[in-house]
Amino acid sequence: MAKESLGYVKLEWTCPSCGTRNPGPQKTCQNCGTPQPEDVKFEQAAEEKLIDNADALAQAKQGPDIYCFYCGTRNPATAKTCSQCGGNLSEGEARRRGEVLGAHRTGPVKKIPCPSCGFLVHPDVPTCPKCGAAIARPAPEPAAEPAPSKPVNRWVGIGIALVLLALAGVCAFLFLGTDELTGRVQTVQWERTINIEQLAPVERETWRDEVPNTAVLGVCTQKVYRVQDQPAENAKKICGTPYTVDQGNGYGEAVQDCQFEVYADWCSYTVDEWQVTDRVALSGDDFNPQWPQNISMNGTRREGARVESYEITFNADGDLYTYTADDVESFNRFQIGSRWILEVNKLGAVVRVQPAGK
Ligand SMILES: [Zn+2]
Ligand SMILES: [Zn+2]
Ligand SMILES: [Zn+2]
């Protein structure tokens, strides 16, 4: 994320003695004279105006205030000696900075009624211009935090677990439980297939610089190619909500995190690729499987993958069961009329066979 500064704003602090709100850079309360406490918590104004005064800007940018080691007075970052006691500030401790105070508050703000006379005032004024009453800080807007997810009811969870367990049990019963039957081979069936492939146009999509040389370019559209922190030509800037960061000196910096979406051409293109366009098959009910022969291969056709399948049908007390052999060697063992022990699952599928002897 690239941080972008929008500018600086004046923060506020509330006097712990009299409750008056004071501008952040002011070191003593404008109402009662109490000095800004050491653990002062700066707050955002209801409406944060970007500072354009050059002196104030320089103050805002100079860094966090330094506490005098001897008397605790706050001094600006640029001071060498304490304005109060003259002590050397190189011994002092700089105030913390960098805390994110909240979303940058750009206007306009709603006026609020004076608690004493009801006159509508800007929430950032410390006192009512009509009656002089102190204007309290308006309650902060409800935080836009995601609603806490409801804790899932324990019993619902247990119920779901039980249902899953039951389902697993049913599956285990169906697929693991088997019956043993004795059957005789009634028929066998083999099939051997050769795929025929032909070069044919296929439409695909990719980034423009990855389109193959031999392809015919189709339609291109702009798409986000990557997101990066550095600006670039033709990149689209995407920024998050601006927020205010405490500078430790009564000012805040309004910043936003930005990234840049770099666009590139995403194109469709057409290329010739080998595709299965035909199948030539041979089948039979004996133990002499053959591959199809004399397939006509003109210039644009070629042989593709070969597929073979071997199926045995058993008769067990009048019920028929089929079984698929892995290869031609095991297929040859299932001579017509031979007896086999079949392991049959609850769905009626033969999962294993073994010779039953004579
Ligand atoms: Zn005060
Ligand atoms: Zn001092
Ligand atoms: Zn008033």
mmCIF file of C-alpha atoms and ligand atoms in Angstrom:
data_model
loop_
_atom_site.group_PDB
_atom_site.id
_atom_site.type_symbol
_atom_site.label_atom_id
_atom_site.label_comp_id
_atom_site.label_asym_id
_atom_site.label_seq_id
_atom_site.Cartn_x
_atom_site.Cartn_y
_atom_site.Cartn_z
ATOM 1 C CA MET A 1 0.000 0.000 0.000
ATOM 2 C CA ALA A 2 1.278 3.421 -0.869
ATOM 3 C CA LYS A 3 0.416 6.010 1.765
ATOM 4 C CA GLU A 4 -0.754 9.326 0.401
ATOM 5 C CA SER A 5 -0.950 12.464 2.502
ATOM 6 C CA LEU A 6 -4.000 14.633 1.940
ATOM 7 C CA GLY A 7 -2.771 17.287 4.344
ATOM 8 C CA TYR A 8 -2.850 18.195 8.028
ATOM 9 C CA VAL A 9 -5.709 18.981 10.377
ATOM 10 C CA LYS A 10 -5.939 20.518 13.821
ATOM 11 C CA LEU A 11 -6.882 18.074 16.595
ATOM 12 C CA GLU A 12 -8.549 18.916 19.920
ATOM 13 C CA TRP A 13 -8.033 18.099 23.562
ATOM 14 C CA THR A 14 -10.454 18.367 26.466
ATOM 15 C CA CYS A 15 -9.354 20.152 29.646
ATOM 16 C CA PRO A 16 -9.442 17.636 32.561
ATOM 17 C CA SER A 17 -10.232 20.464 35.027
ATOM 18 C CA CYS A 18 -13.082 22.346 33.373
ATOM 19 C CA GLY A 19 -14.090 20.155 30.392
ATOM 20 C CA THR A 20 -13.470 22.881 27.805
ATOM 21 C CA ARG A 21 -12.378 21.702 24.407
ATOM 22 C CA ASN A 22 -9.166 23.315 23.197
ATOM 23 C CA PRO A 23 -7.330 23.361 19.855
ATOM 24 C CA GLY A 24 -4.643 20.646 19.768
ATOM 25 C CA PRO A 25 -1.601 22.932 19.481
ATOM 26 C CA GLN A 26 -2.726 25.070 22.468
ATOM 27 C CA LYS A 27 -0.559 24.140 25.497
ATOM 28 C CA THR A 28 -2.866 25.501 28.238
ATOM 29 C CA CYS A 29 -6.664 25.541 28.582
ATOM 30 C CA GLN A 30 -8.147 28.650 27.024
ATOM 31 C CA ASN A 31 -10.804 28.748 29.775
ATOM 32 C CA CYS A 32 -9.010 27.950 33.056
ATOM 33 C CA GLY A 33 -5.305 27.945 32.195
ATOM 34 C CA THR A 34 -4.645 24.316 33.212
ATOM 35 C CA PRO A 35 -1.681 22.983 31.214
ATOM 36 C CA GLN A 36 -2.241 20.217 28.696
ATOM 37 C CA PRO A 37 -1.741 17.025 30.754
ATOM 38 C CA GLU A 38 1.123 14.669 29.992
ATOM 39 C CA ASP A 39 -1.209 11.843 28.965
ATOM 40 C CA VAL A 40 -3.369 14.145 26.842
ATOM 41 C CA LYS A 41 -5.521 12.282 24.370
ATOM 42 C CA PHE A 42 -5.965 14.199 21.159
ATOM 43 C CA GLU A 43 -9.292 13.836 19.438
ATOM 44 C CA GLN A 44 -10.623 14.606 16.008
ATOM 45 C CA ALA A 45 -12.764 17.671 15.421
ATOM 46 C CA ALA A 46 -16.270 16.967 14.135
ATOM 47 C CA GLU A 47 -15.258 18.618 10.881
ATOM 48 C CA GLU A 48 -11.579 18.347 9.972
ATOM 49 C CA LYS A 49 -10.501 21.202 7.723
ATOM 50 C CA LEU A 50 -7.177 20.816 5.931
ATOM 51 C CA ILE A 51 -4.727 23.478 7.149
ATOM 52 C CA ASP A 52 -3.529 25.982 4.553
ATOM 53 C CA ASN A 53 -1.720 28.361 6.879
ATOM 54 C CA ALA A 54 2.030 27.989 6.240
ATOM 55 C CA ASP A 55 3.141 28.478 9.874
ATOM 56 C CA ALA A 56 0.622 25.964 11.197
ATOM 57 C CA LEU A 57 1.614 23.515 8.450
ATOM 58 C CA ALA A 58 5.273 23.790 9.441
ATOM 59 C CA GLN A 59 4.317 23.121 13.079
ATOM 60 C CA ALA A 60 2.189 20.149 12.097
ATOM 61 C CA LYS A 61 5.038 18.608 10.108
ATOM 62 C CA GLN A 62 7.847 19.142 12.595
ATOM 63 C CA GLY A 63 7.141 15.952 14.559
ATOM 64 C CA PRO A 64 5.910 15.044 18.025
ATOM 65 C CA ASP A 65 6.302 17.384 20.988
ATOM 66 C CA ILE A 66 9.004 16.697 23.573
ATOM 67 C CA TYR A 67 8.341 16.560 27.306
ATOM 68 C CA CYS A 68 10.889 18.439 29.394
ATOM 69 C CA PHE A 69 12.778 15.923 31.554
ATOM 70 C CA TYR A 70 12.921 18.435 34.429
ATOM 71 C CA CYS A 71 9.501 20.095 34.586
ATOM 72 C CA GLY A 72 7.294 18.040 32.238
ATOM 73 C CA THR A 73 6.362 20.983 30.018
ATOM 74 C CA ARG A 74 5.582 20.130 26.393
ATOM 75 C CA ASN A 75 7.855 21.762 23.887
ATOM 76 C CA PRO A 76 7.753 21.691 20.095
ATOM 77 C CA ALA A 77 10.000 19.164 18.367
ATOM 78 C CA THR A 78 12.295 21.899 17.080
ATOM 79 C CA ALA A 79 13.004 23.502 20.490
ATOM 80 C CA LYS A 80 16.433 22.910 22.061
ATOM 81 C CA THR A 81 15.655 24.176 25.574
ATOM 82 C CA CYS A 82 12.458 24.106 27.659
ATOM 83 C CA SER A 83 10.270 27.189 27.317
ATOM 84 C CA GLN A 84 9.313 26.864 31.001
ATOM 85 C CA CYS A 85 12.522 26.041 32.889
ATOM 86 C CA GLY A 86 15.277 26.355 30.291
ATOM 87 C CA GLY A 87 16.275 22.708 30.719
ATOM 88 C CA ASN A 88 18.076 20.809 27.941
ATOM 89 C CA LEU A 89 15.436 19.000 25.860
ATOM 90 C CA SER A 90 17.860 16.335 24.536
ATOM 91 C CA GLU A 91 17.037 14.526 27.818
ATOM 92 C CA GLY A 92 13.311 14.784 27.104
ATOM 93 C CA GLU A 93 10.990 12.150 25.751
ATOM 94 C CA ALA A 94 9.106 12.638 22.517
ATOM 95 C CA ARG A 95 5.374 12.120 22.596
ATOM 96 C CA ARG A 96 3.957 9.046 20.911
ATOM 97 C CA ARG A 97 2.724 9.577 17.369
ATOM 98 C CA GLY A 98 1.186 7.498 14.627
ATOM 99 C CA GLU A 99 -2.018 6.398 16.320
ATOM 100 C CA VAL A 100 -4.901 6.156 13.873
ATOM 101 C CA LEU A 101 -7.720 8.235 15.369
ATOM 102 C CA GLY A 102 -10.464 7.372 12.916
ATOM 103 C CA ALA A 103 -11.839 8.114 9.473
ATOM 104 C CA HIS A 104 -10.921 11.568 8.224
ATOM 105 C CA ARG A 105 -13.982 13.731 8.843
ATOM 106 C CA THR A 106 -14.636 15.928 5.877
ATOM 107 C CA GLY A 107 -17.629 18.217 6.123
ATOM 108 C CA PRO A 108 -20.416 19.062 6.194
ATOM 109 C CA VAL A 109 -21.484 18.429 9.777
ATOM 110 C CA LYS A 110 -24.938 18.687 11.284
ATOM 111 C CA LYS A 111 -25.398 21.537 13.734
ATOM 112 C CA ILE A 112 -26.347 20.492 17.245
ATOM 113 C CA PRO A 113 -28.591 22.302 19.762
ATOM 114 C CA CYS A 114 -26.929 24.098 22.675
ATOM 115 C CA PRO A 115 -27.738 22.053 25.811
ATOM 116 C CA SER A 116 -28.611 25.272 27.671
ATOM 117 C CA CYS A 117 -30.556 27.491 25.232
ATOM 118 C CA GLY A 118 -31.230 25.201 22.251
ATOM 119 C CA PHE A 119 -29.494 27.496 19.745
ATOM 120 C CA LEU A 120 -28.120 25.446 16.821
ATOM 121 C CA VAL A 121 -24.304 25.530 16.925
ATOM 122 C CA HIS A 122 -21.472 23.917 14.968
ATOM 123 C CA PRO A 123 -20.298 20.947 17.082
ATOM 124 C CA ASP A 124 -16.686 22.163 16.975
ATOM 125 C CA VAL A 125 -17.306 25.470 18.840
ATOM 126 C CA PRO A 126 -16.220 25.235 22.513
ATOM 127 C CA THR A 127 -18.997 27.509 23.822
ATOM 128 C CA CYS A 128 -22.441 28.623 22.661
ATOM 129 C CA PRO A 129 -22.140 32.015 20.896
ATOM 130 C CA LYS A 130 -25.580 32.985 22.260
ATOM 131 C CA CYS A 131 -25.539 32.018 25.953
ATOM 132 C CA GLY A 132 -21.886 31.039 26.595
ATOM 133 C CA ALA A 133 -22.640 27.477 27.781
ATOM 134 C CA ALA A 134 -19.961 24.827 27.106
ATOM 135 C CA ILE A 135 -20.772 22.658 24.099
ATOM 136 C CA ALA A 136 -20.089 19.025 24.911
ATOM 137 C CA ARG A 137 -18.437 16.786 22.341
ATOM 138 C CA PRO A 138 -21.205 15.071 20.374
ATOM 139 C CA ALA A 139 -21.452 11.346 21.028
ATOM 140 C CA PRO A 140 -19.361 9.487 18.456
ATOM 141 C CA GLU A 141 -21.266 7.905 15.597
ATOM 142 C CA PRO A 142 -21.821 4.194 16.187
ATOM 143 C CA ALA A 143 -18.758 2.364 14.993
ATOM 144 C CA ALA A 144 -19.290 0.544 11.735
ATOM 145 C CA GLU A 145 -17.943 -2.662 13.176
ATOM 146 C CA PRO A 146 -19.354 -5.873 11.790
ATOM 147 C CA ALA A 147 -22.113 -7.216 13.997
ATOM 148 C CA PRO A 148 -20.766 -9.988 16.204
ATOM 149 C CA SER A 149 -21.764 -13.285 14.701
ATOM 150 C CA LYS A 150 -24.313 -15.093 16.782
ATOM 151 C CA PRO A 151 -22.782 -18.001 18.646
ATOM 152 C CA VAL A 152 -24.052 -21.148 16.988
ATOM 153 C CA ASN A 153 -26.351 -22.947 19.329
ATOM 154 C CA ARG A 154 -24.504 -25.856 20.888
ATOM 155 C CA TRP A 155 -27.415 -28.220 20.419
ATOM 156 C CA VAL A 156 -27.761 -27.313 16.759
ATOM 157 C CA GLY A 157 -24.067 -28.160 16.360
ATOM 158 C CA ILE A 158 -24.463 -31.487 18.114
ATOM 159 C CA GLY A 159 -27.561 -32.238 15.999
ATOM 160 C CA ILE A 160 -25.654 -31.556 12.762
ATOM 161 C CA ALA A 161 -22.798 -33.768 13.961
ATOM 162 C CA LEU A 162 -25.242 -36.612 14.705
ATOM 163 C CA VAL A 163 -26.897 -36.322 11.281
ATOM 164 C CA LEU A 164 -23.456 -36.414 9.596
ATOM 165 C CA LEU A 165 -22.501 -39.425 11.666
ATOM 166 C CA ALA A 166 -25.707 -41.214 10.637
ATOM 167 C CA LEU A 167 -25.058 -40.392 6.957
ATOM 168 C CA ALA A 168 -21.520 -41.737 7.276
ATOM 169 C CA GLY A 169 -22.979 -44.898 8.799
ATOM 170 C CA VAL A 170 -25.410 -45.337 5.892
ATOM 171 C CA CYS A 171 -22.550 -44.819 3.405
ATOM 172 C CA ALA A 172 -20.386 -47.344 5.245
ATOM 173 C CA PHE A 173 -23.282 -49.835 5.236
ATOM 174 C CA LEU A 174 -23.834 -49.332 1.479
ATOM 175 C CA PHE A 175 -20.221 -49.421 0.384
ATOM 176 C CA LEU A 176 -18.422 -51.498 2.955
ATOM 177 C CA GLY A 177 -20.973 -54.137 3.771
ATOM 178 C CA THR A 178 -20.867 -56.925 1.173
ATOM 179 C CA ASP A 179 -22.554 -60.265 0.557
ATOM 180 C CA GLU A 180 -20.813 -63.311 -0.856
ATOM 181 C CA LEU A 181 -22.555 -65.060 -3.739
ATOM 182 C CA THR A 182 -21.491 -67.860 -6.039
ATOM 183 C CA GLY A 183 -22.034 -67.201 -9.724
ATOM 184 C CA ARG A 184 -21.150 -68.698 -13.074
ATOM 185 C CA VAL A 185 -19.803 -66.731 -16.022
ATOM 186 C CA GLN A 186 -22.702 -66.430 -18.453
ATOM 187 C CA THR A 187 -21.340 -64.024 -21.089
ATOM 188 C CA VAL A 188 -18.280 -61.855 -21.696
ATOM 189 C CA GLN A 189 -17.975 -58.675 -23.744
ATOM 190 C CA TRP A 190 -14.871 -56.811 -24.884
ATOM 191 C CA GLU A 191 -14.622 -53.486 -26.647
ATOM 192 C CA ARG A 192 -11.557 -51.750 -28.067
ATOM 193 C CA THR A 193 -11.749 -48.167 -29.286
ATOM 194 C CA ILE A 194 -9.291 -45.926 -31.085
ATOM 195 C CA ASN A 195 -9.925 -42.192 -30.974
ATOM 196 C CA ILE A 196 -9.474 -40.315 -34.236
ATOM 197 C CA GLU A 197 -8.228 -36.762 -33.909
ATOM 198 C CA GLN A 198 -8.315 -33.871 -36.330
ATOM 199 C CA LEU A 199 -6.902 -30.396 -36.265
ATOM 200 C CA ALA A 200 -9.794 -28.025 -35.659
ATOM 201 C CA PRO A 201 -10.106 -24.405 -34.577
ATOM 202 C CA VAL A 202 -10.636 -23.773 -30.846
ATOM 203 C CA GLU A 203 -11.352 -20.430 -29.221
ATOM 204 C CA ARG A 204 -9.324 -19.573 -26.113
ATOM 205 C CA GLU A 205 -8.513 -16.489 -24.028
ATOM 206 C CA THR A 206 -5.330 -15.087 -22.544
ATOM 207 C CA TRP A 207 -3.280 -11.894 -22.090
ATOM 208 C CA ARG A 208 -2.347 -10.353 -25.401
ATOM 209 C CA ASP A 209 1.400 -10.992 -25.057
ATOM 210 C CA GLU A 210 0.717 -14.676 -24.399
ATOM 211 C CA VAL A 211 -1.354 -15.275 -27.543
ATOM 212 C CA PRO A 212 0.522 -17.875 -29.677
ATOM 213 C CA ASN A 213 2.074 -16.604 -32.905
ATOM 214 C CA THR A 214 0.015 -18.973 -35.015
ATOM 215 C CA ALA A 215 -3.305 -17.880 -33.531
ATOM 216 C CA VAL A 216 -5.915 -15.654 -35.102
ATOM 217 C CA LEU A 217 -6.525 -12.761 -32.697
ATOM 218 C CA GLY A 218 -10.124 -12.128 -31.689
ATOM 219 C CA VAL A 219 -11.670 -9.462 -29.504
ATOM 220 C CA CYS A 220 -9.603 -7.806 -26.748
ATOM 221 C CA THR A 221 -10.864 -6.011 -23.648
ATOM 222 C CA GLN A 222 -9.015 -4.200 -20.864
ATOM 223 C CA LYS A 223 -8.719 -6.133 -17.621
ATOM 224 C CA VAL A 224 -6.803 -5.634 -14.368
ATOM 225 C CA TYR A 225 -3.458 -7.324 -14.970
ATOM 226 C CA ARG A 226 -1.969 -6.676 -11.544
ATOM 227 C CA VAL A 227 -2.286 -4.383 -8.527
ATOM 228 C CA GLN A 228 0.823 -2.572 -7.343
ATOM 229 C CA ASP A 229 1.933 0.162 -4.951
ATOM 230 C CA GLN A 230 3.763 2.231 -7.555
ATOM 231 C CA PRO A 231 1.923 4.476 -9.978
ATOM 232 C CA ALA A 232 2.197 3.540 -13.640
ATOM 233 C CA GLU A 233 1.046 4.765 -17.004
ATOM 234 C CA ASN A 234 -2.629 3.906 -17.675
ATOM 235 C CA ALA A 235 -2.997 2.625 -14.109
ATOM 236 C CA LYS A 236 -6.170 3.329 -12.187
ATOM 237 C CA LYS A 237 -5.688 4.642 -8.663
ATOM 238 C CA ILE A 238 -7.791 2.897 -6.004
ATOM 239 C CA CYS A 239 -7.741 4.466 -2.543
ATOM 240 C CA GLY A 240 -9.200 3.437 0.770
ATOM 241 C CA THR A 241 -11.142 5.719 3.091
ATOM 242 C CA PRO A 242 -8.922 8.596 4.286
ATOM 243 C CA TYR A 243 -8.073 8.502 7.994
ATOM 244 C CA THR A 244 -6.468 10.815 10.523
ATOM 245 C CA VAL A 245 -3.156 9.938 12.201
ATOM 246 C CA ASP A 246 -2.064 11.614 15.464
ATOM 247 C CA GLN A 247 1.211 13.535 14.961
ATOM 248 C CA GLY A 248 1.890 13.920 18.677
ATOM 249 C CA ASN A 249 1.864 17.713 18.495
ATOM 250 C CA GLY A 250 -1.809 18.620 18.419
ATOM 251 C CA TYR A 251 -2.117 18.081 14.699
ATOM 252 C CA GLY A 252 -3.251 15.092 12.679
ATOM 253 C CA GLU A 253 -2.256 14.000 9.216
ATOM 254 C CA ALA A 254 -5.066 12.961 6.883
ATOM 255 C CA VAL A 255 -3.771 10.019 4.863
ATOM 256 C CA GLN A 256 -5.146 7.376 2.549
ATOM 257 C CA ASP A 257 -3.755 4.059 1.405
ATOM 258 C CA CYS A 258 -3.711 3.717 -2.352
ATOM 259 C CA GLN A 259 -2.869 1.073 -4.900
ATOM 260 C CA PHE A 260 -2.692 1.136 -8.646
ATOM 261 C CA GLU A 261 -4.545 -1.236 -10.953
ATOM 262 C CA VAL A 262 -2.507 -1.881 -14.076
ATOM 263 C CA TYR A 263 -4.622 -2.824 -17.058
ATOM 264 C CA ALA A 264 -3.704 -4.998 -20.019
ATOM 265 C CA ASP A 265 -5.441 -6.478 -23.055
ATOM 266 C CA TRP A 266 -7.274 -9.737 -22.404
ATOM 267 C CA CYS A 267 -7.915 -11.328 -25.792
ATOM 268 C CA SER A 268 -9.778 -14.166 -27.353
ATOM 269 C CA TYR A 269 -7.948 -16.031 -30.095
ATOM 270 C CA THR A 270 -8.461 -19.008 -32.341
ATOM 271 C CA VAL A 271 -5.903 -21.777 -32.824
ATOM 272 C CA ASP A 272 -5.936 -25.196 -34.451
ATOM 273 C CA GLU A 273 -5.704 -28.019 -31.925
ATOM 274 C CA TRP A 274 -5.984 -31.788 -32.150
ATOM 275 C CA GLN A 275 -9.455 -32.813 -31.075
ATOM 276 C CA VAL A 276 -11.257 -36.149 -30.943
ATOM 277 C CA THR A 277 -13.646 -36.029 -33.894
ATOM 278 C CA ASP A 278 -14.360 -39.709 -34.369
ATOM 279 C CA ARG A 279 -14.050 -43.112 -32.689
ATOM 280 C CA VAL A 280 -13.511 -46.468 -34.316
ATOM 281 C CA ALA A 281 -14.554 -49.412 -32.152
ATOM 282 C CA LEU A 282 -14.492 -53.189 -32.323
ATOM 283 C CA SER A 283 -16.333 -55.425 -29.885
ATOM 284 C CA GLY A 284 -16.982 -59.108 -29.366
ATOM 285 C CA ASP A 285 -18.216 -61.761 -26.956
ATOM 286 C CA ASP A 286 -15.216 -64.097 -27.171
ATOM 287 C CA PHE A 287 -11.712 -64.178 -25.703
ATOM 288 C CA ASN A 288 -9.988 -62.849 -28.809
ATOM 289 C CA PRO A 289 -10.104 -59.031 -28.507
ATOM 290 C CA GLN A 290 -8.785 -57.086 -31.519
ATOM 291 C CA TRP A 291 -7.891 -53.480 -32.206
ATOM 292 C CA PRO A 292 -9.717 -51.880 -35.152
ATOM 293 C CA GLN A 293 -7.610 -52.228 -38.338
ATOM 294 C CA ASN A 294 -7.177 -50.326 -41.592
ATOM 295 C CA ILE A 295 -8.483 -47.035 -40.302
ATOM 296 C CA SER A 296 -8.373 -44.490 -43.107
ATOM 297 C CA MET A 297 -5.976 -41.718 -42.124
ATOM 298 C CA ASN A 298 -5.975 -38.916 -44.652
ATOM 299 C CA GLY A 299 -3.780 -35.893 -44.195
ATOM 300 C CA THR A 300 -5.790 -34.215 -41.456
ATOM 301 C CA ARG A 301 -6.518 -37.278 -39.299
ATOM 302 C CA ARG A 302 -4.345 -39.000 -36.736
ATOM 303 C CA GLU A 303 -4.730 -41.739 -34.172
ATOM 304 C CA GLY A 304 -5.495 -40.632 -30.638
ATOM 305 C CA ALA A 305 -5.856 -42.511 -27.384
ATOM 306 C CA ARG A 306 -6.739 -46.219 -27.277
ATOM 307 C CA VAL A 307 -9.401 -47.384 -24.840
ATOM 308 C CA GLU A 308 -10.258 -50.988 -23.946
ATOM 309 C CA SER A 309 -12.927 -52.458 -21.703
ATOM 310 C CA TYR A 310 -13.671 -56.032 -20.608
ATOM 311 C CA GLU A 311 -16.993 -56.910 -19.021
ATOM 312 C CA ILE A 312 -18.073 -60.216 -17.482
ATOM 313 C CA THR A 313 -21.680 -61.133 -16.690
ATOM 314 C CA PHE A 314 -22.263 -63.667 -13.892
ATOM 315 C CA ASN A 315 -25.430 -65.583 -13.187
ATOM 316 C CA ALA A 316 -25.983 -66.211 -9.462
ATOM 317 C CA ASP A 317 -29.194 -68.112 -8.796
ATOM 318 C CA GLY A 318 -30.922 -66.397 -11.717
ATOM 319 C CA ASP A 319 -29.690 -62.865 -10.872
ATOM 320 C CA LEU A 320 -27.223 -61.238 -13.261
ATOM 321 C CA TYR A 321 -24.150 -59.332 -12.016
ATOM 322 C CA THR A 322 -21.577 -57.560 -14.144
ATOM 323 C CA TYR A 323 -17.904 -57.106 -13.370
ATOM 324 C CA THR A 324 -15.197 -55.212 -15.217
ATOM 325 C CA ALA A 325 -11.755 -56.791 -15.614
ATOM 326 C CA ASP A 326 -8.690 -54.552 -15.447
ATOM 327 C CA ASP A 327 -6.893 -55.961 -18.496
ATOM 328 C CA VAL A 328 -6.976 -58.650 -21.108
ATOM 329 C CA GLU A 329 -4.919 -61.127 -18.983
ATOM 330 C CA SER A 330 -7.445 -61.192 -16.152
ATOM 331 C CA PHE A 331 -10.290 -61.132 -18.710
ATOM 332 C CA ASN A 332 -9.044 -64.455 -20.091
ATOM 333 C CA ARG A 333 -9.546 -66.146 -16.707
ATOM 334 C CA PHE A 334 -13.344 -65.799 -16.890
ATOM 335 C CA GLN A 335 -14.065 -68.781 -19.118
ATOM 336 C CA ILE A 336 -17.752 -69.296 -19.880
ATOM 337 C CA GLY A 337 -19.377 -71.499 -17.222
ATOM 338 C CA SER A 338 -16.552 -71.149 -14.655
ATOM 339 C CA ARG A 339 -17.618 -70.640 -11.012
ATOM 340 C CA TRP A 340 -16.656 -67.565 -9.012
ATOM 341 C CA ILE A 341 -17.274 -66.186 -5.557
ATOM 342 C CA LEU A 342 -18.643 -62.651 -5.921
ATOM 343 C CA GLU A 343 -18.473 -59.989 -3.248
ATOM 344 C CA VAL A 344 -21.538 -57.826 -3.894
ATOM 345 C CA ASN A 345 -22.191 -54.556 -2.069
ATOM 346 C CA LYS A 346 -25.628 -53.274 -1.001
ATOM 347 C CA LEU A 347 -26.049 -51.416 -4.287
ATOM 348 C CA GLY A 348 -25.657 -54.656 -6.246
ATOM 349 C CA ALA A 349 -22.184 -53.887 -7.606
ATOM 350 C CA VAL A 350 -19.544 -56.603 -7.680
ATOM 351 C CA VAL A 351 -16.531 -55.243 -5.801
ATOM 352 C CA ARG A 352 -14.279 -58.336 -5.828
ATOM 353 C CA VAL A 353 -14.221 -61.812 -7.400
ATOM 354 C CA GLN A 354 -12.211 -64.963 -6.773
ATOM 355 C CA PRO A 355 -12.294 -68.431 -8.326
ATOM 356 C CA ALA A 356 -14.647 -70.807 -6.507
ATOM 357 C CA GLY A 357 -12.910 -73.988 -7.623
ATOM 358 C CA LYS A 358 -14.640 -76.757 -9.519
HETATM 359 ZN ZN ZN B 1 -9.860 24.275 31.629
HETATM 360 ZN ZN ZN B 2 11.174 22.345 31.685
HETATM 361 ZN ZN ZN B 3 -26.638 28.417 24.351
#
